Amino acid sequence: MDAVKVGLLGLGTVGGGTVNVLTRNADEITRRAGRGIRIIQAAARDYDAEAINGLDQIDVTDDAFAVVNNPEIEIVIELIGGYSPARELVLQAIENGKHVVTANKALIAMHGNEIFAAAQAKGVTVAFEAGVAGGIPIIKAIREGLAANQIEWVAGIINGTGNFILSEMRDKGRDFDDVLAEAQALGYAEADPTFDVEGIDAAHKLTILSSIAFGIPLQFDKTYTEGITRIDRQDVAFASELGYRIKHLGIAHKTDKGIEMRVHPTLIPERRLLANVDGVMNAVLVKGDAVGPTLYYGAGAGSEPTASAVVADVVDVVRALTTDPENRVPHLAFQPNELSDLPILGMEDVETAYYLRMQVADELGVMAEITRILADAEISIEAIQQKEPAEGDTQVSLIMLTHEVLERQMNQAIKRIEALAAVTAPVIRIRMEQLDG
Amino acid sequence: MDAVKVGLLGLGTVGGGTVNVLTRNADEITRRAGRGIRIIQAAARDYDAEAINGLDQIDVTDDAFAVVNNPEIEIVIELIGGYSPARELVLQAIENGKHVVTANKALIAMHGNEIFAAAQAKGVTVAFEAGVAGGIPIIKAIREGLAANQIEWVAGIINGTGNFILSEMRDKGRDFDDVLAEAQALGYAEADPTFDVEGIDAAHKLTILSSIAFGIPLQFDKTYTEGITRIDRQDVAFASELGYRIKHLGIAHKTDKGIEMRVHPTLIPERRLLANVDGVMNAVLVKGDAVGPTLYYGAGAGSEPTASAVVADVVDVVRALTTDPENRVPHLAFQPNELSDLPILGMEDVETAYYLRMQVADELGVMAEITRILADAEISIEAIQQKEPAEGDTQVSLIMLTHEVLERQMNQAIKRIEALAAVTAPVIRIRMEQLDG
């Protein structure tokens, strides 16, 4: 059979990697797919021609719309990133009856509902495996591999930059700013690291994971997002002493009251595999009612790992070219008319355990006052550690681990604690998850 | 659309779990698949009716051939296990134009080539996700999720019983026989534990993983198989001291000379995630040239975890019912006419590093003799530890870690070492892998 003709938007890190993988592994991929996959046209302004093998077989233009309007092309790969013009290009490709493969999580998280509806109407597929956790086939695992399950929760390390920073802070006792600067020098973090360290990138990915896990529309605006910029190396060290690691997790959880979607620093027990995922690696833990916990680990970013997912999606699309659209795997795992309107819970309605650190004057009765406030709020304490003040210092650090409590109650208790005269700094609060059921 | 009509062979642990999952999650599964999945007939002799929900909707017969010959049934689920009559039933179902889903690794490893050829001729699918690593969607991950990659190697903990035993030996310093007896009492190990502890079950699964990773026919008879029955708790403890864990791994490795397929106890660095997979859990580490290392973790056995994979396969088959057979995912990942005849290497042609333990008389010059033999065989030593003899004992234990060497050379060196007068017991040898590239 003839090779499938593909158009590529973007020849940057991932675009270049995609051309390289398709060129190097052409034989292996064709032996699997039963058809060759040939990029015939690519759109890019700036690119490093030296770093890309096989570019001589590709017509390179600077007009992205020329690619999506090219009648020869059956599948468009969008690797430009960002919202615009990616959105317009993807919608135009769909309008032209072309299938789309994209690595653009921001686009899917923000405009996925519109894009999938358009694709549905045209009977084409929009594939986005590369958008979440890079080379790890996590979309496929949840959407197809765990299709028998009611998914109970998903918890993932889905931003490599943030995980690198937290890993270094723990392993070497370094400060956040110091490691961030190194990550930027190494190319792990962007010049503007906001998307990574403030959790926005993770929230895009979590929004997508929540939808395919629970069959709900994409609702990025309802995802709670808290970054790691205020994590102090003291807390990393104290957590370690207590047998926990601090990870920046994306957590989606189905409860009786609704769906939780939240990205925040989280203490997890050090014995969990997820706690031992270090450096820039990603991992996603998924709990299904039949299968129990399953974990998926690998490179969450980078040229060829991301290209691996892009090309796998292209192979899937090629295989489905002759399938009735109704029989294809639905974009959000559930049939489009079967999505549910389960409410998304606000953060005050979420129940978690907590790590608390308080800086208090080293005087009689403070502990009694604090524990009284917690008892009044029905917050039970699992562990308390008081750290000796440094010589000449009159301040001590008080570390507490609590049992599960509604965030609303915790907020009220913290407000009362901070009002105590002996409490000399804002209370540090980090959520804690056992991830054991 | 009408529900798909399914026939089930076997109502044991996994068969019962499959009925339970399909009954409990019917709504969720239909919302995903776009069609209901209904087991209309099941064949079983002995079963626990009390433990299975939804049995009242199923016609239960004791004649398995009645199910595979039932003209109403489109998909047959084979959960009887063993070679016969499973083989005859599966072939008859295929002959009747039915798709087959099976959890039977022994059947696929031994008779898969015949079964897939028959299925290919009839244009039907035989799905076997549940055969390897239970609920972990590892077949799907390798066959579809990593389709862009040249797979370099696969290393997996793919027998939960063996992993439970080794985990207990390490955590509690217990002996093999003692833990095996407990595993049998807990129902993790069969009354006849041979398949598990001698590595035969793992070899079945590794045979399947090798084929889908490298595109080679199933060749169970060429898989090297070594069990864990001779692992001494001393070696588990010494490995720990050196920063390693002993795991019973299935390893498939593509080299310039051919394919290695081997199941044996293996020292791996304790920092690897795979080293921290404990108890009855399974995990498979897969290295692709584009994606790098990826790991898949979950329950490798049990009623509902295995049912999770069975039902996911049924959903996949349902989705592919209207697909041209040529466009379906090939049974062994590569198109049937594209399988390769790469040679399978004999164990003597495999290169690994080694852990060696020697029991030697505590006298002058022994170390010089042994290291001379190793040097003559071009085996370089990475670490040596001599264990103090117990008081009054004249024997010492000598532990060595070597660099990589051909097994043939190591065998010759060991023979020469064992011939030394001062060496008073057979040399203990456990292979070692870094799993870092």
PDB file of N, CA and C in Angstrom, chain A residues 309-387:
ATOM      1  N   ALA A 309       5.777   9.404  21.119  1.00  0.00           N
ATOM      2  CA  ALA A 309       4.320   9.434  21.295  1.00  0.00           C
ATOM      3  C   ALA A 309       3.624   9.996  20.060  1.00  0.00           C
ATOM      4  N   VAL A 310       4.224  10.998  19.444  1.00  0.00           N
ATOM      5  CA  VAL A 310       3.635  11.589  18.225  1.00  0.00           C
ATOM      6  C   VAL A 310       3.525  10.523  17.131  1.00  0.00           C
ATOM      7  N   VAL A 311       4.610   9.792  16.935  1.00  0.00           N
ATOM      8  CA  VAL A 311       4.624   8.807  15.846  1.00  0.00           C
ATOM      9  C   VAL A 311       3.681   7.641  16.172  1.00  0.00           C
ATOM     10  N   ALA A 312       3.614   7.235  17.443  1.00  0.00           N
ATOM     11  CA  ALA A 312       2.672   6.171  17.826  1.00  0.00           C
ATOM     12  C   ALA A 312       1.240   6.598  17.497  1.00  0.00           C
ATOM     13  N   ASP A 313       0.933   7.858  17.755  1.00  0.00           N
ATOM     14  CA  ASP A 313      -0.397   8.371  17.411  1.00  0.00           C
ATOM     15  C   ASP A 313      -0.626   8.328  15.904  1.00  0.00           C
ATOM     16  N   VAL A 314       0.399   8.676  15.140  1.00  0.00           N
ATOM     17  CA  VAL A 314       0.242   8.632  13.680  1.00  0.00           C
ATOM     18  C   VAL A 314      -0.048   7.193  13.236  1.00  0.00           C
ATOM     19  N   VAL A 315       0.676   6.232  13.817  1.00  0.00           N
ATOM     20  CA  VAL A 315       0.442   4.822  13.464  1.00  0.00           C
ATOM     21  C   VAL A 315      -0.999   4.431  13.813  1.00  0.00           C
ATOM     22  N   ASP A 316      -1.464   4.846  14.975  1.00  0.00           N
ATOM     23  CA  ASP A 316      -2.850   4.556  15.375  1.00  0.00           C
ATOM     24  C   ASP A 316      -3.839   5.148  14.377  1.00  0.00           C
ATOM     25  N   VAL A 317      -3.611   6.382  13.997  1.00  0.00           N
ATOM     26  CA  VAL A 317      -4.519   7.043  13.059  1.00  0.00           C
ATOM     27  C   VAL A 317      -4.509   6.309  11.720  1.00  0.00           C
ATOM     28  N   VAL A 318      -3.321   5.914  11.286  1.00  0.00           N
ATOM     29  CA  VAL A 318      -3.220   5.183  10.010  1.00  0.00           C
ATOM     30  C   VAL A 318      -4.040   3.897  10.085  1.00  0.00           C
ATOM     31  N   ARG A 319      -3.934   3.201  11.216  1.00  0.00           N
ATOM     32  CA  ARG A 319      -4.673   1.945  11.365  1.00  0.00           C
ATOM     33  C   ARG A 319      -6.178   2.172  11.347  1.00  0.00           C
ATOM     34  N   ALA A 320      -6.592   3.335  11.840  1.00  0.00           N
ATOM     35  CA  ALA A 320      -8.026   3.596  11.961  1.00  0.00           C
ATOM     36  C   ALA A 320      -8.598   4.274  10.715  1.00  0.00           C
ATOM     37  N   LEU A 321      -7.759   4.492   9.691  1.00  0.00           N
ATOM     38  CA  LEU A 321      -8.232   5.244   8.518  1.00  0.00           C
ATOM     39  C   LEU A 321      -9.473   4.619   7.905  1.00  0.00           C
ATOM     40  N   THR A 322      -9.537   3.277   7.911  1.00  0.00           N
ATOM     41  CA  THR A 322     -10.677   2.621   7.271  1.00  0.00           C
ATOM     42  C   THR A 322     -11.774   2.236   8.265  1.00  0.00           C
ATOM     43  N   THR A 323     -11.623   2.650   9.528  1.00  0.00           N
ATOM     44  CA  THR A 323     -12.620   2.290  10.543  1.00  0.00           C
ATOM     45  C   THR A 323     -13.802   3.254  10.500  1.00  0.00           C
ATOM     46  N   ASP A 324     -14.985   2.738  10.778  1.00  0.00           N
ATOM     47  CA  ASP A 324     -16.125   3.627  11.010  1.00  0.00           C
ATOM     48  C   ASP A 324     -15.769   4.557  12.154  1.00  0.00           C
ATOM     49  N   PRO A 325     -16.000   5.866  11.995  1.00  0.00           N
ATOM     50  CA  PRO A 325     -15.682   6.784  13.091  1.00  0.00           C
ATOM     51  C   PRO A 325     -16.303   6.363  14.415  1.00  0.00           C
ATOM     52  N   GLU A 326     -17.504   5.780  14.398  1.00  0.00           N
ATOM     53  CA  GLU A 326     -18.152   5.402  15.676  1.00  0.00           C
ATOM     54  C   GLU A 326     -17.382   4.321  16.407  1.00  0.00           C
ATOM     55  N   ASN A 327     -16.574   3.551  15.676  1.00  0.00           N
ATOM     56  CA  ASN A 327     -15.869   2.456  16.327  1.00  0.00           C
ATOM     57  C   ASN A 327     -14.478   2.834  16.801  1.00  0.00           C
ATOM     58  N   ARG A 328     -14.082   4.082  16.511  1.00  0.00           N
ATOM     59  CA  ARG A 328     -12.760   4.491  16.981  1.00  0.00           C
ATOM     60  C   ARG A 328     -12.808   4.756  18.485  1.00  0.00           C
ATOM     61  N   VAL A 329     -11.628   4.749  19.097  1.00  0.00           N
ATOM     62  CA  VAL A 329     -11.543   5.102  20.511  1.00  0.00           C
ATOM     63  C   VAL A 329     -11.981   6.558  20.649  1.00  0.00           C
ATOM     64  N   PRO A 330     -12.973   6.849  21.495  1.00  0.00           N
ATOM     65  CA  PRO A 330     -13.442   8.235  21.606  1.00  0.00           C
ATOM     66  C   PRO A 330     -12.343   9.161  22.144  1.00  0.00           C
ATOM     67  N   HIS A 331     -12.369  10.423  21.715  1.00  0.00           N
ATOM     68  CA  HIS A 331     -11.328  11.371  22.121  1.00  0.00           C
ATOM     69  C   HIS A 331     -11.143  11.395  23.630  1.00  0.00           C
ATOM     70  N   LEU A 332     -12.251  11.500  24.356  1.00  0.00           N
ATOM     71  CA  LEU A 332     -12.144  11.586  25.816  1.00  0.00           C
ATOM     72  C   LEU A 332     -12.525  10.259  26.480  1.00  0.00           C
ATOM     73  N   ALA A 333     -12.212   9.149  25.796  1.00  0.00           N
ATOM     74  CA  ALA A 333     -12.360   7.789  26.326  1.00  0.00           C
ATOM     75  C   ALA A 333     -13.813   7.304  26.336  1.00  0.00           C
ATOM     76  N   PHE A 334     -14.740   8.209  26.609  1.00  0.00           N
ATOM     77  CA  PHE A 334     -16.160   7.869  26.631  1.00  0.00           C
ATOM     78  C   PHE A 334     -16.801   8.443  25.371  1.00  0.00           C
ATOM     79  N   GLN A 335     -17.856   7.808  24.916  1.00  0.00           N
ATOM     80  CA  GLN A 335     -18.574   8.309  23.740  1.00  0.00           C
ATOM     81  C   GLN A 335     -18.999   9.755  24.005  1.00  0.00           C
ATOM     82  N   PRO A 336     -18.925  10.629  22.951  1.00  0.00           N
ATOM     83  CA  PRO A 336     -19.176  12.055  23.167  1.00  0.00           C
ATOM     84  C   PRO A 336     -20.537  12.346  23.796  1.00  0.00           C
ATOM     85  N   ASN A 337     -21.556  11.551  23.495  1.00  0.00           N
ATOM     86  CA  ASN A 337     -22.870  11.788  24.104  1.00  0.00           C
ATOM     87  C   ASN A 337     -22.993  11.150  25.490  1.00  0.00           C
ATOM     88  N   GLU A 338     -21.906  10.584  25.968  1.00  0.00           N
ATOM     89  CA  GLU A 338     -21.925   9.900  27.266  1.00  0.00           C
ATOM     90  C   GLU A 338     -21.045  10.610  28.293  1.00  0.00           C
ATOM     91  N   LEU A 339     -20.610  11.836  27.987  1.00  0.00           N
ATOM     92  CA  LEU A 339     -19.813  12.566  28.982  1.00  0.00           C
ATOM     93  C   LEU A 339     -20.719  12.958  30.145  1.00  0.00           C
ATOM     94  N   SER A 340     -20.141  13.040  31.320  1.00  0.00           N
ATOM     95  CA  SER A 340     -20.971  13.288  32.495  1.00  0.00           C
ATOM     96  C   SER A 340     -20.745  14.713  33.006  1.00  0.00           C
ATOM     97  N   ASP A 341     -21.768  15.253  33.699  1.00  0.00           N
ATOM     98  CA  ASP A 341     -21.661  16.627  34.206  1.00  0.00           C
ATOM     99  C   ASP A 341     -21.406  16.625  35.705  1.00  0.00           C
ATOM    100  N   LEU A 342     -20.647  15.638  36.172  1.00  0.00           N
ATOM    101  CA  LEU A 342     -20.269  15.607  37.589  1.00  0.00           C
ATOM    102  C   LEU A 342     -19.674  16.954  37.983  1.00  0.00           C
ATOM    103  N   PRO A 343     -20.041  17.477  39.163  1.00  0.00           N
ATOM    104  CA  PRO A 343     -19.491  18.774  39.570  1.00  0.00           C
ATOM    105  C   PRO A 343     -18.003  18.669  39.900  1.00  0.00           C
ATOM    106  N   ILE A 344     -17.283  19.743  39.638  1.00  0.00           N
ATOM    107  CA  ILE A 344     -15.878  19.821  40.039  1.00  0.00           C
ATOM    108  C   ILE A 344     -15.839  20.540  41.382  1.00  0.00           C
ATOM    109  N   LEU A 345     -15.184  19.922  42.358  1.00  0.00           N
ATOM    110  CA  LEU A 345     -15.179  20.486  43.707  1.00  0.00           C
ATOM    111  C   LEU A 345     -14.216  21.660  43.817  1.00  0.00           C
ATOM    112  N   GLY A 346     -14.636  22.700  44.537  1.00  0.00           N
ATOM    113  CA  GLY A 346     -13.710  23.768  44.893  1.00  0.00           C
ATOM    114  C   GLY A 346     -12.735  23.246  45.938  1.00  0.00           C
ATOM    115  N   MET A 347     -11.615  23.910  46.075  1.00  0.00           N
ATOM    116  CA  MET A 347     -10.558  23.396  46.954  1.00  0.00           C
ATOM    117  C   MET A 347     -11.014  23.327  48.416  1.00  0.00           C
ATOM    118  N   GLU A 348     -11.899  24.227  48.834  1.00  0.00           N
ATOM    119  CA  GLU A 348     -12.361  24.187  50.226  1.00  0.00           C
ATOM    120  C   GLU A 348     -13.186  22.929  50.528  1.00  0.00           C
ATOM    121  N   ASP A 349     -13.671  22.296  49.486  1.00  0.00           N
ATOM    122  CA  ASP A 349     -14.449  21.064  49.683  1.00  0.00           C
ATOM    123  C   ASP A 349     -13.624  19.795  49.543  1.00  0.00           C
ATOM    124  N   VAL A 350     -12.323  19.969  49.395  1.00  0.00           N
ATOM    125  CA  VAL A 350     -11.441  18.812  49.256  1.00  0.00           C
ATOM    126  C   VAL A 350     -10.928  18.396  50.625  1.00  0.00           C
ATOM    127  N   GLU A 351     -10.884  17.086  50.846  1.00  0.00           N
ATOM    128  CA  GLU A 351     -10.374  16.546  52.100  1.00  0.00           C
ATOM    129  C   GLU A 351      -8.994  15.952  51.890  1.00  0.00           C
ATOM    130  N   THR A 352      -7.997  16.450  52.615  1.00  0.00           N
ATOM    131  CA  THR A 352      -6.682  15.798  52.582  1.00  0.00           C
ATOM    132  C   THR A 352      -6.088  15.864  53.980  1.00  0.00           C
ATOM    133  N   ALA A 353      -5.008  15.111  54.145  1.00  0.00           N
ATOM    134  CA  ALA A 353      -4.197  15.251  55.347  1.00  0.00           C
ATOM    135  C   ALA A 353      -3.215  16.405  55.098  1.00  0.00           C
ATOM    136  N   TYR A 354      -2.581  16.884  56.157  1.00  0.00           N
ATOM    137  CA  TYR A 354      -1.680  18.035  56.028  1.00  0.00           C
ATOM    138  C   TYR A 354      -0.381  17.859  56.787  1.00  0.00           C
ATOM    139  N   TYR A 355       0.643  18.485  56.224  1.00  0.00           N
ATOM    140  CA  TYR A 355       1.891  18.778  56.923  1.00  0.00           C
ATOM    141  C   TYR A 355       1.824  20.253  57.268  1.00  0.00           C
ATOM    142  N   LEU A 356       2.051  20.580  58.542  1.00  0.00           N
ATOM    143  CA  LEU A 356       2.033  21.987  58.967  1.00  0.00           C
ATOM    144  C   LEU A 356       3.375  22.322  59.612  1.00  0.00           C
ATOM    145  N   ARG A 357       3.884  23.504  59.294  1.00  0.00           N
ATOM    146  CA  ARG A 357       5.081  23.980  60.005  1.00  0.00           C
ATOM    147  C   ARG A 357       4.789  25.366  60.564  1.00  0.00           C
ATOM    148  N   MET A 358       4.993  25.492  61.872  1.00  0.00           N
ATOM    149  CA  MET A 358       4.711  26.774  62.524  1.00  0.00           C
ATOM    150  C   MET A 358       5.962  27.270  63.208  1.00  0.00           C
ATOM    151  N   GLN A 359       6.156  28.576  63.117  1.00  0.00           N
ATOM    152  CA  GLN A 359       7.286  29.179  63.821  1.00  0.00           C
ATOM    153  C   GLN A 359       6.706  29.870  65.045  1.00  0.00           C
ATOM    154  N   VAL A 360       7.108  29.371  66.206  1.00  0.00           N
ATOM    155  CA  VAL A 360       6.474  29.891  67.430  1.00  0.00           C
ATOM    156  C   VAL A 360       7.538  30.327  68.440  1.00  0.00           C
ATOM    157  N   ALA A 361       7.136  31.260  69.303  1.00  0.00           N
ATOM    158  CA  ALA A 361       8.027  31.684  70.384  1.00  0.00           C
ATOM    159  C   ALA A 361       8.198  30.521  71.342  1.00  0.00           C
ATOM    160  N   ASP A 362       9.407  30.350  71.842  1.00  0.00           N
ATOM    161  CA  ASP A 362       9.729  29.206  72.698  1.00  0.00           C
ATOM    162  C   ASP A 362       9.250  29.496  74.118  1.00  0.00           C
ATOM    163  N   GLU A 363       7.950  29.505  74.328  1.00  0.00           N
ATOM    164  CA  GLU A 363       7.421  29.828  75.655  1.00  0.00           C
ATOM    165  C   GLU A 363       6.311  28.858  76.051  1.00  0.00           C
ATOM    166  N   LEU A 364       6.056  28.853  77.334  1.00  0.00           N
ATOM    167  CA  LEU A 364       5.100  27.914  77.913  1.00  0.00           C
ATOM    168  C   LEU A 364       3.687  28.105  77.343  1.00  0.00           C
ATOM    169  N   GLY A 365       2.982  26.992  77.094  1.00  0.00           N
ATOM    170  CA  GLY A 365       1.552  27.101  76.791  1.00  0.00           C
ATOM    171  C   GLY A 365       1.207  27.235  75.325  1.00  0.00           C
ATOM    172  N   VAL A 366       2.212  27.473  74.458  1.00  0.00           N
ATOM    173  CA  VAL A 366       1.923  27.670  73.038  1.00  0.00           C
ATOM    174  C   VAL A 366       1.347  26.385  72.432  1.00  0.00           C
ATOM    175  N   MET A 367       2.013  25.290  72.731  1.00  0.00           N
ATOM    176  CA  MET A 367       1.563  24.000  72.190  1.00  0.00           C
ATOM    177  C   MET A 367       0.116  23.715  72.604  1.00  0.00           C
ATOM    178  N   ALA A 368      -0.202  24.029  73.836  1.00  0.00           N
ATOM    179  CA  ALA A 368      -1.562  23.782  74.321  1.00  0.00           C
ATOM    180  C   ALA A 368      -2.572  24.612  73.537  1.00  0.00           C
ATOM    181  N   GLU A 369      -2.234  25.869  73.266  1.00  0.00           N
ATOM    182  CA  GLU A 369      -3.147  26.734  72.519  1.00  0.00           C
ATOM    183  C   GLU A 369      -3.383  26.204  71.100  1.00  0.00           C
ATOM    184  N   ILE A 370      -2.283  25.819  70.464  1.00  0.00           N
ATOM    185  CA  ILE A 370      -2.394  25.348  69.079  1.00  0.00           C
ATOM    186  C   ILE A 370      -3.187  24.042  69.006  1.00  0.00           C
ATOM    187  N   THR A 371      -2.856  23.105  69.854  1.00  0.00           N
ATOM    188  CA  THR A 371      -3.552  21.819  69.789  1.00  0.00           C
ATOM    189  C   THR A 371      -5.022  21.988  70.170  1.00  0.00           C
ATOM    190  N   ARG A 372      -5.335  22.960  71.038  1.00  0.00           N
ATOM    191  CA  ARG A 372      -6.725  23.246  71.377  1.00  0.00           C
ATOM    192  C   ARG A 372      -7.494  23.738  70.142  1.00  0.00           C
ATOM    193  N   ILE A 373      -6.870  24.647  69.379  1.00  0.00           N
ATOM    194  CA  ILE A 373      -7.514  25.158  68.153  1.00  0.00           C
ATOM    195  C   ILE A 373      -7.783  24.007  67.176  1.00  0.00           C
ATOM    196  N   LEU A 374      -6.783  23.122  67.023  1.00  0.00           N
ATOM    197  CA  LEU A 374      -6.957  21.999  66.090  1.00  0.00           C
ATOM    198  C   LEU A 374      -8.058  21.060  66.582  1.00  0.00           C
ATOM    199  N   ALA A 375      -8.095  20.817  67.884  1.00  0.00           N
ATOM    200  CA  ALA A 375      -9.117  19.933  68.430  1.00  0.00           C
ATOM    201  C   ALA A 375     -10.502  20.544  68.219  1.00  0.00           C
ATOM    202  N   ASP A 376     -10.613  21.860  68.447  1.00  0.00           N
ATOM    203  CA  ASP A 376     -11.892  22.545  68.231  1.00  0.00           C
ATOM    204  C   ASP A 376     -12.356  22.385  66.781  1.00  0.00           C
ATOM    205  N   ALA A 377     -11.406  22.383  65.851  1.00  0.00           N
ATOM    206  CA  ALA A 377     -11.753  22.259  64.427  1.00  0.00           C
ATOM    207  C   ALA A 377     -11.886  20.797  64.003  1.00  0.00           C
ATOM    208  N   GLU A 378     -11.837  19.902  64.992  1.00  0.00           N
ATOM    209  CA  GLU A 378     -11.932  18.459  64.728  1.00  0.00           C
ATOM    210  C   GLU A 378     -10.835  17.950  63.799  1.00  0.00           C
ATOM    211  N   ILE A 379      -9.658  18.527  63.963  1.00  0.00           N
ATOM    212  CA  ILE A 379      -8.496  18.085  63.181  1.00  0.00           C
ATOM    213  C   ILE A 379      -7.638  17.224  64.095  1.00  0.00           C
ATOM    214  N   SER A 380      -7.480  15.923  63.752  1.00  0.00           N
ATOM    215  CA  SER A 380      -6.678  15.097  64.655  1.00  0.00           C
ATOM    216  C   SER A 380      -5.250  14.993  64.143  1.00  0.00           C
ATOM    217  N   ILE A 381      -4.354  14.941  65.094  1.00  0.00           N
ATOM    218  CA  ILE A 381      -2.922  15.053  64.810  1.00  0.00           C
ATOM    219  C   ILE A 381      -2.308  13.665  64.777  1.00  0.00           C
ATOM    220  N   GLU A 382      -1.517  13.391  63.734  1.00  0.00           N
ATOM    221  CA  GLU A 382      -0.903  12.074  63.604  1.00  0.00           C
ATOM    222  C   GLU A 382       0.497  12.079  64.197  1.00  0.00           C
ATOM    223  N   ALA A 383       1.192  13.195  64.062  1.00  0.00           N
ATOM    224  CA  ALA A 383       2.566  13.275  64.561  1.00  0.00           C
ATOM    225  C   ALA A 383       2.903  14.729  64.854  1.00  0.00           C
ATOM    226  N   ILE A 384       3.714  14.924  65.880  1.00  0.00           N
ATOM    227  CA  ILE A 384       4.210  16.274  66.211  1.00  0.00           C
ATOM    228  C   ILE A 384       5.711  16.188  66.420  1.00  0.00           C
ATOM    229  N   GLN A 385       6.441  17.137  65.887  1.00  0.00           N
ATOM    230  CA  GLN A 385       7.869  17.239  66.206  1.00  0.00           C
ATOM    231  C   GLN A 385       8.173  18.684  66.540  1.00  0.00           C
ATOM    232  N   GLN A 386       8.870  18.881  67.644  1.00  0.00           N
ATOM    233  CA  GLN A 386       9.313  20.238  67.933  1.00  0.00           C
ATOM    234  C   GLN A 386      10.810  20.289  67.707  1.00  0.00           C
ATOM    235  N   LYS A 387      11.240  21.241  66.888  1.00  0.00           N
ATOM    236  CA  LYS A 387      12.660  21.347  66.571  1.00  0.00           C
ATOM    237  C   LYS A 387      13.314  22.291  67.572  1.00  0.00           C
TER     238      LYS A 387
END
